[in-house]
PDB file of C-alpha atoms in Angstrom:
ATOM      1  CA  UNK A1221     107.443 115.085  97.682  1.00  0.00           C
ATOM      2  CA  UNK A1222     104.934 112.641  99.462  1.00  0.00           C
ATOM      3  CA  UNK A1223     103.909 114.483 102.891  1.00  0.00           C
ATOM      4  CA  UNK A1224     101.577 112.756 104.905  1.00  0.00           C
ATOM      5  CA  UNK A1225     100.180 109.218 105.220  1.00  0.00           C
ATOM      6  CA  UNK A1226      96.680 109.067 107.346  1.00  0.00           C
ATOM      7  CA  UNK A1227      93.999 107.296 108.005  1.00  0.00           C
ATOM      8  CA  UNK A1228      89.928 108.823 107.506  1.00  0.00           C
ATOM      9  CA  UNK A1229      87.065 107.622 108.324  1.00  0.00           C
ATOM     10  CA  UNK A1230      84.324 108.837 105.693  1.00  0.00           C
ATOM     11  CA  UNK A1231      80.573 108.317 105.856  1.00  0.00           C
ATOM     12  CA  UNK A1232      80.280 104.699 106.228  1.00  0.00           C
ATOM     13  CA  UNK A1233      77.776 102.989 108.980  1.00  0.00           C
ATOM     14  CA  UNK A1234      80.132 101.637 110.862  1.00  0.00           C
ATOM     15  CA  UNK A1235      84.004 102.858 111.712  1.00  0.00           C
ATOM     16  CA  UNK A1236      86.413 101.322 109.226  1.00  0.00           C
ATOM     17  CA  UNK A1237      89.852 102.027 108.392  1.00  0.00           C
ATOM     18  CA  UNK A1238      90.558 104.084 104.667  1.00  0.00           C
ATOM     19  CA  UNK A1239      94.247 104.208 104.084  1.00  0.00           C
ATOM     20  CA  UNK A1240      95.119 107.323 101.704  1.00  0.00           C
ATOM     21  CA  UNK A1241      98.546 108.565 101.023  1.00  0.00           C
ATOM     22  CA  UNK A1242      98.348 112.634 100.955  1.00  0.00           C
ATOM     23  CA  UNK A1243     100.371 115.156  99.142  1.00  0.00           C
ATOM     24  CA  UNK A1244      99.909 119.062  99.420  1.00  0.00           C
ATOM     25  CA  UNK A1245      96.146 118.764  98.708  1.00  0.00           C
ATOM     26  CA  UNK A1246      96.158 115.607  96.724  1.00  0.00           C
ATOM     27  CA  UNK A1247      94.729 112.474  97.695  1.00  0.00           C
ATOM     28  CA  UNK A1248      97.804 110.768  95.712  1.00  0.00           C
ATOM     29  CA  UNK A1249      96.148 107.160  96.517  1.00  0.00           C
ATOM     30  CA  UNK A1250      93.387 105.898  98.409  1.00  0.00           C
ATOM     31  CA  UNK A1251      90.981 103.281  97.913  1.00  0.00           C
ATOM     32  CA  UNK A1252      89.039 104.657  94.752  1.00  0.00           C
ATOM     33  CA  UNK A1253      91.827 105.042  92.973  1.00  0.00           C
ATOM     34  CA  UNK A1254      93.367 101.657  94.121  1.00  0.00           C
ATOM     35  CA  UNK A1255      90.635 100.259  93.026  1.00  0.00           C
ATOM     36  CA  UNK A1256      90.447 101.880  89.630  1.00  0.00           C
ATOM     37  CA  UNK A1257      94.097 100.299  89.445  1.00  0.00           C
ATOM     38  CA  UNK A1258      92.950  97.293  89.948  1.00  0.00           C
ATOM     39  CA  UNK A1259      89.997  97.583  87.590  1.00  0.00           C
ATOM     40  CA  UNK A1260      92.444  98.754  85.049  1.00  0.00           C
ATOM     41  CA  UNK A1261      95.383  95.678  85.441  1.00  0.00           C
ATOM     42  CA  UNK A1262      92.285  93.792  84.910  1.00  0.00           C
ATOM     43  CA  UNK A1263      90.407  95.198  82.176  1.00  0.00           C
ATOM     44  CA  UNK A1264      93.329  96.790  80.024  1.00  0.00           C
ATOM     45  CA  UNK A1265      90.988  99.772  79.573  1.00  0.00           C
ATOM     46  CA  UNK A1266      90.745 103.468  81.165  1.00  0.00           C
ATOM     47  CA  UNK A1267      86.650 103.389  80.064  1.00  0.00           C
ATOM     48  CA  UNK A1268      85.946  99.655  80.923  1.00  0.00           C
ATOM     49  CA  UNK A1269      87.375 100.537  84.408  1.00  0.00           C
ATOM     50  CA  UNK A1270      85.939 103.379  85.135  1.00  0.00           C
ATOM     51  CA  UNK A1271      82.418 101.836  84.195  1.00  0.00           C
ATOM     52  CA  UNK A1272      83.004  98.822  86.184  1.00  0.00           C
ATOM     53  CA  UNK A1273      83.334 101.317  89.078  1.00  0.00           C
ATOM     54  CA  UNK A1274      80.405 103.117  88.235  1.00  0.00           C
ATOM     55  CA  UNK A1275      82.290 106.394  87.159  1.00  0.00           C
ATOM     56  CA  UNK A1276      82.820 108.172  84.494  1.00  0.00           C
ATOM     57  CA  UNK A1277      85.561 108.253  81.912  1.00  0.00           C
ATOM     58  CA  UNK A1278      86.823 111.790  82.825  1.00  0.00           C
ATOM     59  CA  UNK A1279      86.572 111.267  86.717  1.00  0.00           C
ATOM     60  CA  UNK A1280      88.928 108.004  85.864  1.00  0.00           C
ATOM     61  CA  UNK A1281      91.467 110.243  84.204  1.00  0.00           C
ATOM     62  CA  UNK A1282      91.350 112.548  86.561  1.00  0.00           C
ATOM     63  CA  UNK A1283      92.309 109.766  89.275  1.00  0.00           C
ATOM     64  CA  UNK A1284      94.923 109.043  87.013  1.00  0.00           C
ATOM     65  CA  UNK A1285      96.811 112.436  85.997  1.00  0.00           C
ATOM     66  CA  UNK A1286      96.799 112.719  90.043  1.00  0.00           C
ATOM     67  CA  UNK A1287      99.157 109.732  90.772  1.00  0.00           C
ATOM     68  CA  UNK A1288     100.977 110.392  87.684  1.00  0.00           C
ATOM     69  CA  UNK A1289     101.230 114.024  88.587  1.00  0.00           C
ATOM     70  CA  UNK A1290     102.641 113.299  92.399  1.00  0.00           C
ATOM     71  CA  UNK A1291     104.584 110.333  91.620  1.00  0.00           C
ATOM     72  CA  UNK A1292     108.504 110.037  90.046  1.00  0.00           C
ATOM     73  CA  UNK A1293     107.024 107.874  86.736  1.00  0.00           C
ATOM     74  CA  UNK A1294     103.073 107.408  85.252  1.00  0.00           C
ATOM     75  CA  UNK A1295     101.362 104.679  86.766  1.00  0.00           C
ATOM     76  CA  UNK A1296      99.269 104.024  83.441  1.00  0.00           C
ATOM     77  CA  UNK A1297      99.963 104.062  80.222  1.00  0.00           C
ATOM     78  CA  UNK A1298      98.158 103.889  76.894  1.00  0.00           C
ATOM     79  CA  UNK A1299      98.605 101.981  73.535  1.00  0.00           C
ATOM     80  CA  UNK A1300      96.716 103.672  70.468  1.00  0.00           C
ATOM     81  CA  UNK A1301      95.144 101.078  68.140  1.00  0.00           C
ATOM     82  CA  UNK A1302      91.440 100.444  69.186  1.00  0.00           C
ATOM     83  CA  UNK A1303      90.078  97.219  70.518  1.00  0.00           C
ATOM     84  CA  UNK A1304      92.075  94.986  69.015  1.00  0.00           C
ATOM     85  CA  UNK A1305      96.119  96.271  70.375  1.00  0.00           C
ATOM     86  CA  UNK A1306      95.055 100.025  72.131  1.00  0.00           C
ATOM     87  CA  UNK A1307      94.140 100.204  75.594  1.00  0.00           C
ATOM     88  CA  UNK A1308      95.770 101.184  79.132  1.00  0.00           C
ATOM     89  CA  UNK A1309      98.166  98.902  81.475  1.00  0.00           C
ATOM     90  CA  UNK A1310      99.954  99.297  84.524  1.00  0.00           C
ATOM     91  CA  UNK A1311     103.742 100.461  84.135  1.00  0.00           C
ATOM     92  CA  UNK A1312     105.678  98.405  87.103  1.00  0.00           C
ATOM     93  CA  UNK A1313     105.869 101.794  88.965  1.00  0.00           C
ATOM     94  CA  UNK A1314     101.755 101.484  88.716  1.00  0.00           C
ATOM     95  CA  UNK A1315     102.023  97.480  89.623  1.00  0.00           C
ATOM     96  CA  UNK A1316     104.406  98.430  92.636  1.00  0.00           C
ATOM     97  CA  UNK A1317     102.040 101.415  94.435  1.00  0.00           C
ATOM     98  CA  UNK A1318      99.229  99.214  94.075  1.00  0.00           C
ATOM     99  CA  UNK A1319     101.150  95.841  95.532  1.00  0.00           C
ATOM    100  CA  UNK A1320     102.443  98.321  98.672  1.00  0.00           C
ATOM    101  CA  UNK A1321      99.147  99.626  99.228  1.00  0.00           C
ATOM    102  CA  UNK A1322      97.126  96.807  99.116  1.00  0.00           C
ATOM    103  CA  UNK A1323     100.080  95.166 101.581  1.00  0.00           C
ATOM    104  CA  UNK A1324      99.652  98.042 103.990  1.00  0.00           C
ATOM    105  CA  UNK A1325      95.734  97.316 103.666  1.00  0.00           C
ATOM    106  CA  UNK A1326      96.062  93.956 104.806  1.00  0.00           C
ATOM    107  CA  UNK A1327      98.185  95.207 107.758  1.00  0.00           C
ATOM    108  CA  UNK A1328      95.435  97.238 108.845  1.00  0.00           C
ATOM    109  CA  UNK A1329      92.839  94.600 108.428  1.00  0.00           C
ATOM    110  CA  UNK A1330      91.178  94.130 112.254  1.00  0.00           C
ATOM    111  CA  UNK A1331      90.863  90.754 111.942  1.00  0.00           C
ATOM    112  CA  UNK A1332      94.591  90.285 111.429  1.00  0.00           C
ATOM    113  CA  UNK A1333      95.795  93.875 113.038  1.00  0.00           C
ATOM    114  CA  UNK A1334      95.177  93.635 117.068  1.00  0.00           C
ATOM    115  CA  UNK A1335      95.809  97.437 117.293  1.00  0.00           C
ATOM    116  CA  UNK A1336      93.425  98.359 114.610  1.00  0.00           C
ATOM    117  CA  UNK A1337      90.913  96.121 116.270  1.00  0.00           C
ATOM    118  CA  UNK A1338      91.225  97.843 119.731  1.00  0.00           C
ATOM    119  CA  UNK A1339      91.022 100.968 117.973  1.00  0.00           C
ATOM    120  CA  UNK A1340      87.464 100.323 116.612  1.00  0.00           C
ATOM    121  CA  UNK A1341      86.790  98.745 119.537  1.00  0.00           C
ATOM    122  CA  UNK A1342      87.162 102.072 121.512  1.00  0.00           C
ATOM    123  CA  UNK A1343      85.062 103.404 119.250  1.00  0.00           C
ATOM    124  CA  UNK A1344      82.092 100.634 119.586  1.00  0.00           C
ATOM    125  CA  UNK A1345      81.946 101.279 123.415  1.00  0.00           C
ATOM    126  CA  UNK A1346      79.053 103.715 123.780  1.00  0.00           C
ATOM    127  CA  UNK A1347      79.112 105.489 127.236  1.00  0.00           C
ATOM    128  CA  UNK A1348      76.253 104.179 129.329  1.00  0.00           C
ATOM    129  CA  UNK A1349      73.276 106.858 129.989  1.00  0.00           C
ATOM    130  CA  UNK A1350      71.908 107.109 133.535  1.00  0.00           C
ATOM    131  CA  UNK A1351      68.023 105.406 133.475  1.00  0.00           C
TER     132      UNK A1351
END
């Protein structure tokens, strides 16, 4: 089911590590959709999320139906019954992918990870140029 678990660097000024589990052509998690995760346990709301992360309510969804799409159970849920009992939560498949990939995050973190840190390192040295 899951196929591939890499690391990308995107456009960012300086080389960092992005963890994103891949599936067929799926980003199935990264850090966006971590995040919207997060923003979600948090908020208890698919549109308060997704404007917290400056996005829109369908491009949250969309995040969504992708992990619940790829993965055995739905990571989110909703309740009908407006502000006062509706809303979205995390089901404890949801609570468990984010714990695991935030714990796989910190691995990678250079200031705790010494190969990540010698990685980045390689890519800091700049060849000198002949004067």
């Amino acid at each position: 089911m899951l196929s591939s678990l890499t690391m990308t660097r995107t456009r960012h000024t300086t080389p960092r590590f992005q963890l994103r589990l891949v599936a067929a052509k799926d980003v199935v998690l990264g850090p966006g959709k971590a995040d919207l995760l997060e923003a979600i346990e948090h908020t208890g709301s698919i549109s308060s999320a997704s404007r917290e992360l400056g996005m829109s309510y369908k491009k949250g969804w969309q995040l969504i139906d992708t992990m619940n799409r790829h993965l055995p159970a739905p990571v989110v849920e909703t309740r009908t019954g407006g502000s006062e009992r509706g809303g979205a939560y995390l089901t404890p498949l949801g609570e468990e992918v984010l714990m695991r990939y935030r714990a796989l995050q910190q691995r990678l973190d250079p200031q705790t990870c010494r190969e990540a840190r010698e990685l980045l390192a390689l890519l800091e040295t700049t060849p000198e140029t002949p004067s």
